[in-house]
mmCIF file of C-alpha atoms and ligand atoms in Angstrom:
data_model
loop_
_atom_site.group_PDB
_atom_site.id
_atom_site.type_symbol
_atom_site.label_atom_id
_atom_site.label_comp_id
_atom_site.label_asym_id
_atom_site.label_seq_id
_atom_site.Cartn_x
_atom_site.Cartn_y
_atom_site.Cartn_z
ATOM 1 C CA UNK A 286 98.875 123.160 94.148
ATOM 2 C CA UNK A 287 98.675 122.633 97.943
ATOM 3 C CA UNK A 288 100.726 121.237 101.110
ATOM 4 C CA UNK A 289 101.553 118.028 101.296
ATOM 5 C CA UNK A 290 99.183 117.321 103.899
ATOM 6 C CA UNK A 291 96.425 118.308 101.566
ATOM 7 C CA UNK A 292 97.911 116.482 98.780
ATOM 8 C CA UNK A 293 97.780 113.453 101.543
ATOM 9 C CA UNK A 294 94.001 114.023 101.995
ATOM 10 C CA UNK A 295 93.294 113.820 98.226
ATOM 11 C CA UNK A 296 94.680 110.154 99.177
ATOM 12 C CA UNK A 297 92.719 109.192 102.100
ATOM 13 C CA UNK A 298 89.794 106.792 102.552
ATOM 14 C CA UNK A 299 90.383 104.804 99.404
ATOM 15 C CA UNK A 300 88.357 101.523 98.433
ATOM 16 C CA UNK A 301 90.430 98.506 97.210
ATOM 17 C CA UNK A 302 87.746 99.683 93.433
ATOM 18 C CA UNK A 303 89.421 103.182 94.002
ATOM 19 C CA UNK A 304 92.700 101.474 93.734
ATOM 20 C CA UNK A 305 91.928 99.467 90.628
ATOM 21 C CA UNK A 306 90.453 102.652 89.245
ATOM 22 C CA UNK A 307 93.568 104.713 90.104
ATOM 23 C CA UNK A 308 96.491 101.226 88.740
ATOM 24 C CA UNK A 309 94.844 102.194 85.568
ATOM 25 C CA UNK A 310 95.139 105.658 85.203
ATOM 26 C CA UNK A 311 97.885 107.092 83.506
ATOM 27 C CA UNK A 312 98.419 110.753 84.544
ATOM 28 C CA UNK A 313 99.163 109.065 88.051
ATOM 29 C CA UNK A 314 102.812 108.337 89.147
ATOM 30 C CA UNK A 315 103.199 105.152 90.399
ATOM 31 C CA UNK A 316 103.210 106.629 94.022
ATOM 32 C CA UNK A 317 100.145 108.465 93.411
ATOM 33 C CA UNK A 318 98.532 105.259 91.770
ATOM 34 C CA UNK A 319 99.288 103.292 95.150
ATOM 35 C CA UNK A 320 97.603 106.372 97.169
ATOM 36 C CA UNK A 321 101.019 108.260 98.238
ATOM 37 C CA UNK A 322 101.591 111.976 96.932
ATOM 38 C CA UNK A 323 105.044 111.734 95.213
ATOM 39 C CA UNK A 324 105.983 114.312 98.259
ATOM 40 C CA UNK A 325 106.143 111.328 100.839
ATOM 41 C CA UNK A 326 107.694 108.160 98.545
ATOM 42 C CA UNK A 327 109.607 109.539 96.117
ATOM 43 C CA UNK A 328 113.264 109.177 96.696
ATOM 44 C CA UNK A 329 112.218 107.145 100.185
ATOM 45 C CA UNK A 330 111.412 104.034 99.352
ATOM 46 C CA UNK A 331 114.694 102.383 100.028
ATOM 47 C CA UNK A 332 114.872 103.428 103.344
ATOM 48 C CA UNK A 333 111.137 102.095 103.779
ATOM 49 C CA UNK A 334 112.554 98.965 102.577
ATOM 50 C CA UNK A 335 115.483 98.752 104.765
ATOM 51 C CA UNK A 336 112.886 99.011 107.128
ATOM 52 C CA UNK A 337 111.110 96.246 106.212
ATOM 53 C CA UNK A 338 114.338 94.222 105.883
ATOM 54 C CA UNK A 339 115.508 94.802 109.333
ATOM 55 C CA UNK A 340 112.485 93.531 110.977
ATOM 56 C CA UNK A 341 112.023 90.567 108.325
ATOM 57 C CA UNK A 342 115.489 88.829 109.034
ATOM 58 C CA UNK A 343 114.288 85.622 107.015
ATOM 59 C CA UNK A 344 114.092 87.419 103.932
ATOM 60 C CA UNK A 345 117.774 87.520 103.959
ATOM 61 C CA UNK A 346 117.874 83.872 104.122
ATOM 62 C CA UNK A 347 117.687 81.613 100.929
ATOM 63 C CA UNK A 348 114.698 79.576 99.263
ATOM 64 C CA UNK A 349 111.910 80.913 101.472
ATOM 65 C CA UNK A 350 108.401 81.592 100.896
ATOM 66 C CA UNK A 351 107.205 85.092 100.662
ATOM 67 C CA UNK A 352 103.695 86.584 100.468
ATOM 68 C CA UNK A 353 103.093 90.381 99.951
ATOM 69 C CA UNK A 354 99.086 91.271 100.079
ATOM 70 C CA UNK A 355 98.474 94.853 98.411
ATOM 71 C CA UNK A 356 101.989 95.104 96.895
ATOM 72 C CA UNK A 357 100.830 98.185 94.802
ATOM 73 C CA UNK A 358 102.937 99.215 91.801
ATOM 74 C CA UNK A 359 105.980 101.443 92.756
ATOM 75 C CA UNK A 360 109.614 101.014 93.592
ATOM 76 C CA UNK A 361 108.748 98.751 96.597
ATOM 77 C CA UNK A 362 107.303 95.597 95.479
ATOM 78 C CA UNK A 363 110.146 95.879 92.797
ATOM 79 C CA UNK A 364 112.782 95.661 95.228
ATOM 80 C CA UNK A 365 111.056 92.921 96.802
ATOM 81 C CA UNK A 366 111.050 90.844 93.671
ATOM 82 C CA UNK A 367 115.143 91.874 93.372
ATOM 83 C CA UNK A 368 115.614 90.486 96.689
ATOM 84 C CA UNK A 369 113.397 87.407 95.973
ATOM 85 C CA UNK A 370 115.399 86.682 92.660
ATOM 86 C CA UNK A 371 118.722 86.945 94.533
ATOM 87 C CA UNK A 372 117.741 84.896 97.419
ATOM 88 C CA UNK A 373 116.100 82.157 95.518
ATOM 89 C CA UNK A 374 112.616 82.828 97.034
ATOM 90 C CA UNK A 375 108.829 82.155 95.787
ATOM 91 C CA UNK A 376 106.834 84.772 96.194
ATOM 92 C CA UNK A 377 103.209 85.399 95.998
ATOM 93 C CA UNK A 378 101.162 88.475 95.351
ATOM 94 C CA UNK A 379 97.631 88.980 96.199
ATOM 95 C CA UNK A 380 96.670 92.471 94.653
ATOM 96 C CA UNK A 381 93.801 93.762 92.151
ATOM 97 C CA UNK A 382 94.746 92.604 88.234
ATOM 98 C CA UNK A 383 94.691 95.844 87.501
ATOM 99 C CA UNK A 384 97.261 96.642 90.160
ATOM 100 C CA UNK A 385 99.622 93.577 89.739
ATOM 101 C CA UNK A 386 99.750 94.126 85.629
ATOM 102 C CA UNK A 387 102.235 96.732 86.682
ATOM 103 C CA UNK A 388 104.532 94.359 88.293
ATOM 104 C CA UNK A 389 106.343 92.163 86.278
ATOM 105 C CA UNK A 390 105.896 88.393 85.577
ATOM 106 C CA UNK A 391 108.593 85.833 86.267
ATOM 107 C CA UNK A 392 109.176 82.117 87.035
ATOM 108 C CA UNK A 393 109.378 82.891 90.940
ATOM 109 C CA UNK A 394 106.507 84.765 90.997
ATOM 110 C CA UNK A 395 102.919 83.737 91.565
ATOM 111 C CA UNK A 396 100.045 86.545 90.798
ATOM 112 C CA UNK A 397 96.494 85.874 93.045
ATOM 113 C CA UNK A 398 94.491 88.887 91.899
ATOM 114 C CA UNK A 399 91.745 88.921 94.504
ATOM 115 C CA UNK A 400 90.742 91.003 97.657
ATOM 116 C CA UNK A 401 92.684 88.930 100.411
ATOM 117 C CA UNK A 402 91.122 86.876 101.866
ATOM 118 C CA UNK A 403 89.061 86.077 99.344
ATOM 119 C CA UNK A 404 91.059 83.832 97.405
ATOM 120 C CA UNK A 405 90.733 80.422 98.583
ATOM 121 C CA UNK A 406 93.564 78.651 96.189
ATOM 122 C CA UNK A 407 96.043 80.538 98.103
ATOM 123 C CA UNK A 408 94.305 79.055 101.754
ATOM 124 C CA UNK A 409 94.592 75.130 99.482
ATOM 125 C CA UNK A 410 98.444 75.598 98.206
ATOM 126 C CA UNK A 411 99.577 77.478 101.031
ATOM 127 C CA UNK A 412 98.426 76.929 104.116
ATOM 128 C CA UNK A 413 100.750 77.182 106.999
ATOM 129 C CA UNK A 414 103.774 76.929 104.137
ATOM 130 C CA UNK A 415 104.574 80.872 103.962
ATOM 131 C CA UNK A 416 107.511 82.121 105.705
ATOM 132 C CA UNK A 417 107.163 85.811 105.287
ATOM 133 C CA UNK A 418 104.029 87.737 105.287
ATOM 134 C CA UNK A 419 104.415 91.485 104.595
ATOM 135 C CA UNK A 420 101.655 93.539 104.518
ATOM 136 C CA UNK A 421 102.516 97.014 104.273
ATOM 137 C CA UNK A 422 100.485 100.340 104.300
ATOM 138 C CA UNK A 423 97.427 98.067 103.939
ATOM 139 C CA UNK A 424 95.519 97.482 107.082
ATOM 140 C CA UNK A 425 93.949 100.914 107.199
ATOM 141 C CA UNK A 426 91.502 100.265 103.985
ATOM 142 C CA UNK A 427 90.679 97.036 105.474
ATOM 143 C CA UNK A 428 89.951 98.245 108.291
ATOM 144 C CA UNK A 429 87.240 100.850 106.830
ATOM 145 C CA UNK A 430 85.853 98.191 103.760
ATOM 146 C CA UNK A 431 86.875 94.683 105.093
ATOM 147 C CA UNK A 432 86.919 92.705 108.543
ATOM 148 C CA UNK A 433 90.087 93.538 110.269
ATOM 149 C CA UNK A 434 89.751 90.579 112.374
ATOM 150 C CA UNK A 435 89.181 87.773 109.464
ATOM 151 C CA UNK A 436 92.073 89.579 107.865
ATOM 152 C CA UNK A 437 94.509 88.808 110.566
ATOM 153 C CA UNK A 438 93.085 85.282 111.508
ATOM 154 C CA UNK A 439 93.512 84.657 107.352
ATOM 155 C CA UNK A 440 97.025 85.792 107.304
ATOM 156 C CA UNK A 441 98.188 83.815 110.057
ATOM 157 C CA UNK A 442 96.761 80.347 108.460
ATOM 158 C CA UNK A 443 99.135 80.906 106.143
ATOM 159 C CA UNK A 444 102.354 81.306 108.298
ATOM 160 C CA UNK A 445 104.533 78.647 108.216
ATOM 161 C CA UNK A 446 106.075 77.570 111.461
ATOM 162 C CA UNK A 447 109.553 79.944 112.648
ATOM 163 C CA UNK A 448 107.411 82.697 110.133
ATOM 164 C CA UNK A 449 107.445 86.134 110.518
ATOM 165 C CA UNK A 450 104.562 88.435 109.506
ATOM 166 C CA UNK A 451 105.114 92.621 109.022
ATOM 167 C CA UNK A 452 101.783 94.338 109.448
ATOM 168 C CA UNK A 453 103.580 97.815 108.614
ATOM 169 C CA UNK A 454 102.823 101.349 108.210
ATOM 170 C CA UNK A 455 99.954 101.594 110.191
ATOM 171 C CA UNK A 456 98.574 104.976 111.170
ATOM 172 C CA UNK A 457 97.328 105.233 114.396
ATOM 173 C CA UNK A 458 94.966 108.148 115.511
ATOM 174 C CA UNK A 459 96.367 107.758 119.389
ATOM 175 C CA UNK A 460 99.853 108.585 118.240
ATOM 176 C CA UNK A 461 99.323 111.210 116.088
ATOM 177 C CA UNK A 462 96.901 112.520 119.496
ATOM 178 C CA UNK A 463 100.111 112.035 121.537
ATOM 179 C CA UNK A 464 102.395 113.419 119.253
ATOM 180 C CA UNK A 465 100.210 116.615 118.061
ATOM 181 C CA UNK A 466 99.727 117.378 121.322
ATOM 182 C CA UNK A 467 103.101 117.673 121.825
ATOM 183 C CA UNK A 468 105.721 120.608 122.078
ATOM 184 C CA UNK A 469 107.527 118.942 119.726
ATOM 185 C CA UNK A 470 104.780 118.177 117.638
ATOM 186 C CA UNK A 471 103.501 121.769 117.548
ATOM 187 C CA UNK A 472 106.512 122.814 116.107
ATOM 188 C CA UNK A 473 106.601 120.241 113.236
ATOM 189 C CA UNK A 474 103.433 121.394 112.394
ATOM 190 C CA UNK A 475 103.747 124.901 112.530
ATOM 191 C CA UNK A 476 106.805 124.386 110.412
ATOM 192 C CA UNK A 477 105.147 121.836 107.898
ATOM 193 C CA UNK A 478 102.467 124.115 107.408
ATOM 194 C CA UNK A 479 104.047 126.878 107.460
ATOM 195 C CA UNK A 480 101.738 128.240 109.946
ATOM 196 C CA UNK A 481 101.567 129.953 113.591
ATOM 197 C CA UNK A 482 97.955 128.135 114.301
ATOM 198 C CA UNK A 483 98.435 124.844 116.453
ATOM 199 C CA UNK A 484 97.649 121.284 115.086
ATOM 200 C CA UNK A 485 93.774 120.237 115.404
ATOM 201 C CA UNK A 486 94.318 117.860 118.169
ATOM 202 C CA UNK A 487 90.716 116.400 119.755
ATOM 203 C CA UNK A 488 90.481 113.578 122.724
ATOM 204 C CA UNK A 489 87.406 112.087 123.690
ATOM 205 C CA UNK A 490 85.962 111.802 120.578
ATOM 206 C CA UNK A 491 84.330 109.367 117.754
ATOM 207 C CA UNK A 492 86.962 108.795 115.152
ATOM 208 C CA UNK A 493 84.971 106.627 112.631
ATOM 209 C CA UNK A 494 87.271 104.696 110.376
ATOM 210 C CA UNK A 495 90.661 105.621 112.160
ATOM 211 C CA UNK A 496 92.544 102.663 113.672
ATOM 212 C CA UNK A 497 93.798 103.440 117.446
ATOM 213 C CA UNK A 498 95.456 101.611 120.053
ATOM 214 C CA UNK A 499 92.717 99.734 121.010
ATOM 215 C CA UNK A 500 92.571 98.364 117.566
ATOM 216 C CA UNK A 501 96.532 97.793 117.169
ATOM 217 C CA UNK A 502 96.386 96.477 120.835
ATOM 218 C CA UNK A 503 93.578 94.359 120.245
ATOM 219 C CA UNK A 504 95.306 92.579 117.314
ATOM 220 C CA UNK A 505 98.528 91.954 118.889
ATOM 221 C CA UNK A 506 96.471 90.335 121.998
ATOM 222 C CA UNK A 507 94.385 88.371 119.313
ATOM 223 C CA UNK A 508 97.512 87.078 117.708
ATOM 224 C CA UNK A 509 99.231 86.362 121.317
ATOM 225 C CA UNK A 510 95.324 84.265 122.082
ATOM 226 C CA UNK A 511 96.145 82.173 118.780
ATOM 227 C CA UNK A 512 99.935 80.997 120.349
ATOM 228 C CA UNK A 513 101.712 83.421 118.071
ATOM 229 C CA UNK A 514 103.982 86.217 119.202
ATOM 230 C CA UNK A 515 103.336 89.939 118.339
ATOM 231 C CA UNK A 516 105.267 93.190 118.961
ATOM 232 C CA UNK A 517 104.355 96.516 118.336
ATOM 233 C CA UNK A 518 107.317 98.213 116.970
ATOM 234 C CA UNK A 519 108.234 102.074 116.526
ATOM 235 C CA UNK A 520 109.077 103.051 112.843
ATOM 236 C CA UNK A 521 112.569 104.193 111.988
ATOM 237 C CA UNK A 522 112.533 108.132 112.250
ATOM 238 C CA UNK A 523 113.401 108.736 108.952
ATOM 239 C CA UNK A 524 110.632 107.194 107.532
ATOM 240 C CA UNK A 525 107.709 109.951 106.409
ATOM 241 C CA UNK A 526 105.083 109.523 108.745
ATOM 242 C CA UNK A 527 107.062 108.061 111.915
ATOM 243 C CA UNK A 528 104.901 110.330 113.862
ATOM 244 C CA UNK A 529 101.875 108.805 113.555
ATOM 245 C CA UNK A 530 102.228 105.187 112.464
ATOM 246 C CA UNK A 531 104.029 102.103 113.457
ATOM 247 C CA UNK A 532 104.275 98.276 112.564
ATOM 248 C CA UNK A 533 103.333 95.225 114.017
ATOM 249 C CA UNK A 534 105.613 92.235 114.052
ATOM 250 C CA UNK A 535 104.087 88.288 114.633
ATOM 251 C CA UNK A 536 106.339 85.482 114.700
ATOM 252 C CA UNK A 537 104.431 81.861 114.638
ATOM 253 C CA UNK A 538 106.794 80.011 117.273
HETATM 254 C C1 SAM B 21 98.550 102.283 99.601
HETATM 255 S S1 SAM B 21 98.733 101.121 98.760
HETATM 256 C C2 SAM B 21 100.391 100.357 99.602
HETATM 257 C C3 SAM B 21 101.194 99.520 98.411
HETATM 258 C C4 SAM B 21 102.186 98.872 98.845
HETATM 259 N N1 SAM B 21 102.368 97.959 99.877
HETATM 260 C C5 SAM B 21 103.119 100.008 99.307
HETATM 261 O O1 SAM B 21 103.565 100.420 100.720
HETATM 262 O O2 SAM B 21 103.705 101.004 98.742
HETATM 263 C C6 SAM B 21 97.687 99.676 99.176
HETATM 264 C C7 SAM B 21 97.694 98.458 98.241
HETATM 265 O O3 SAM B 21 97.134 97.521 98.927
HETATM 266 C C8 SAM B 21 95.785 97.438 97.681
HETATM 267 N N2 SAM B 21 94.948 96.386 98.824
HETATM 268 C C9 SAM B 21 93.866 96.905 99.806
HETATM 269 N N3 SAM B 21 92.886 96.192 99.996
HETATM 270 C C10 SAM B 21 93.481 94.766 99.704
HETATM 271 C C11 SAM B 21 93.020 93.387 99.847
HETATM 272 N N4 SAM B 21 92.108 93.294 101.134
HETATM 273 N N5 SAM B 21 93.382 92.514 99.501
HETATM 274 C C12 SAM B 21 94.522 92.548 98.766
HETATM 275 N N6 SAM B 21 95.091 93.647 98.242
HETATM 276 C C13 SAM B 21 94.917 94.929 98.991
HETATM 277 C C14 SAM B 21 95.462 98.456 97.087
HETATM 278 O O4 SAM B 21 94.659 97.450 96.092
HETATM 279 C C15 SAM B 21 96.859 98.805 96.811
HETATM 280 O O5 SAM B 21 97.311 98.260 95.918
#
């Protein structure tokens, strides 16, 4: 068993099909099925959920329509399901059939087994009717195998007036580079990896399949140019990847 970083690499660069396969692999924990080593998520999903809640105040109201794209099957969607039950929200979930099969069937939940946005029925039934959209730890997979611009545009299409959308937990290679070039980043790396080596950081190098500042700021600009307010937010420092991930919040005026 290697370091947590080695374990994390084992789960990097996954496709939707990989997630389908992992969802059916009973040797994996619910965290591993959703692409995280246990050390990154186990016992930490409560703080992650709190950070989602603090960015999406409409979740604390009553009787809203909530959509989560890519809920996976760990504690996070279950915390959301409990909240939706308490608050009388309707909950729409889009993920593979294999992943959704791990989540309960309840009368306020509607499941869409599909690769978003390839699910016309959600657009027919919910265009401009969803109050809260949650996309958490999903965008970097879409960046590699899908079309992030279409993914963004079609998510925005579902948002109701006054609605809010969190595109959370986006790994940003530019942020990572800045952190690991700093004295605090070097110390963090050396303690975490138990080494005296310096972290590997490359500037001016092509990083295929990695989201950087240009992509994140481009998504924000695109949402704004289409009439939505969009903001880049830091993650709370107690989240496991806060030094290299960040969140985008979008509101429809
Ligand atoms: C890393 S997991 C994150 C799960 C959950 N949001 C969390 O943070 O624990 C990514 C999930 O997104 C799903 N996924 C990836 N691309 C998707 C897409 N285009 N449409 C729907 N689900 C997608 C995968 O099947 C997987 O369940």
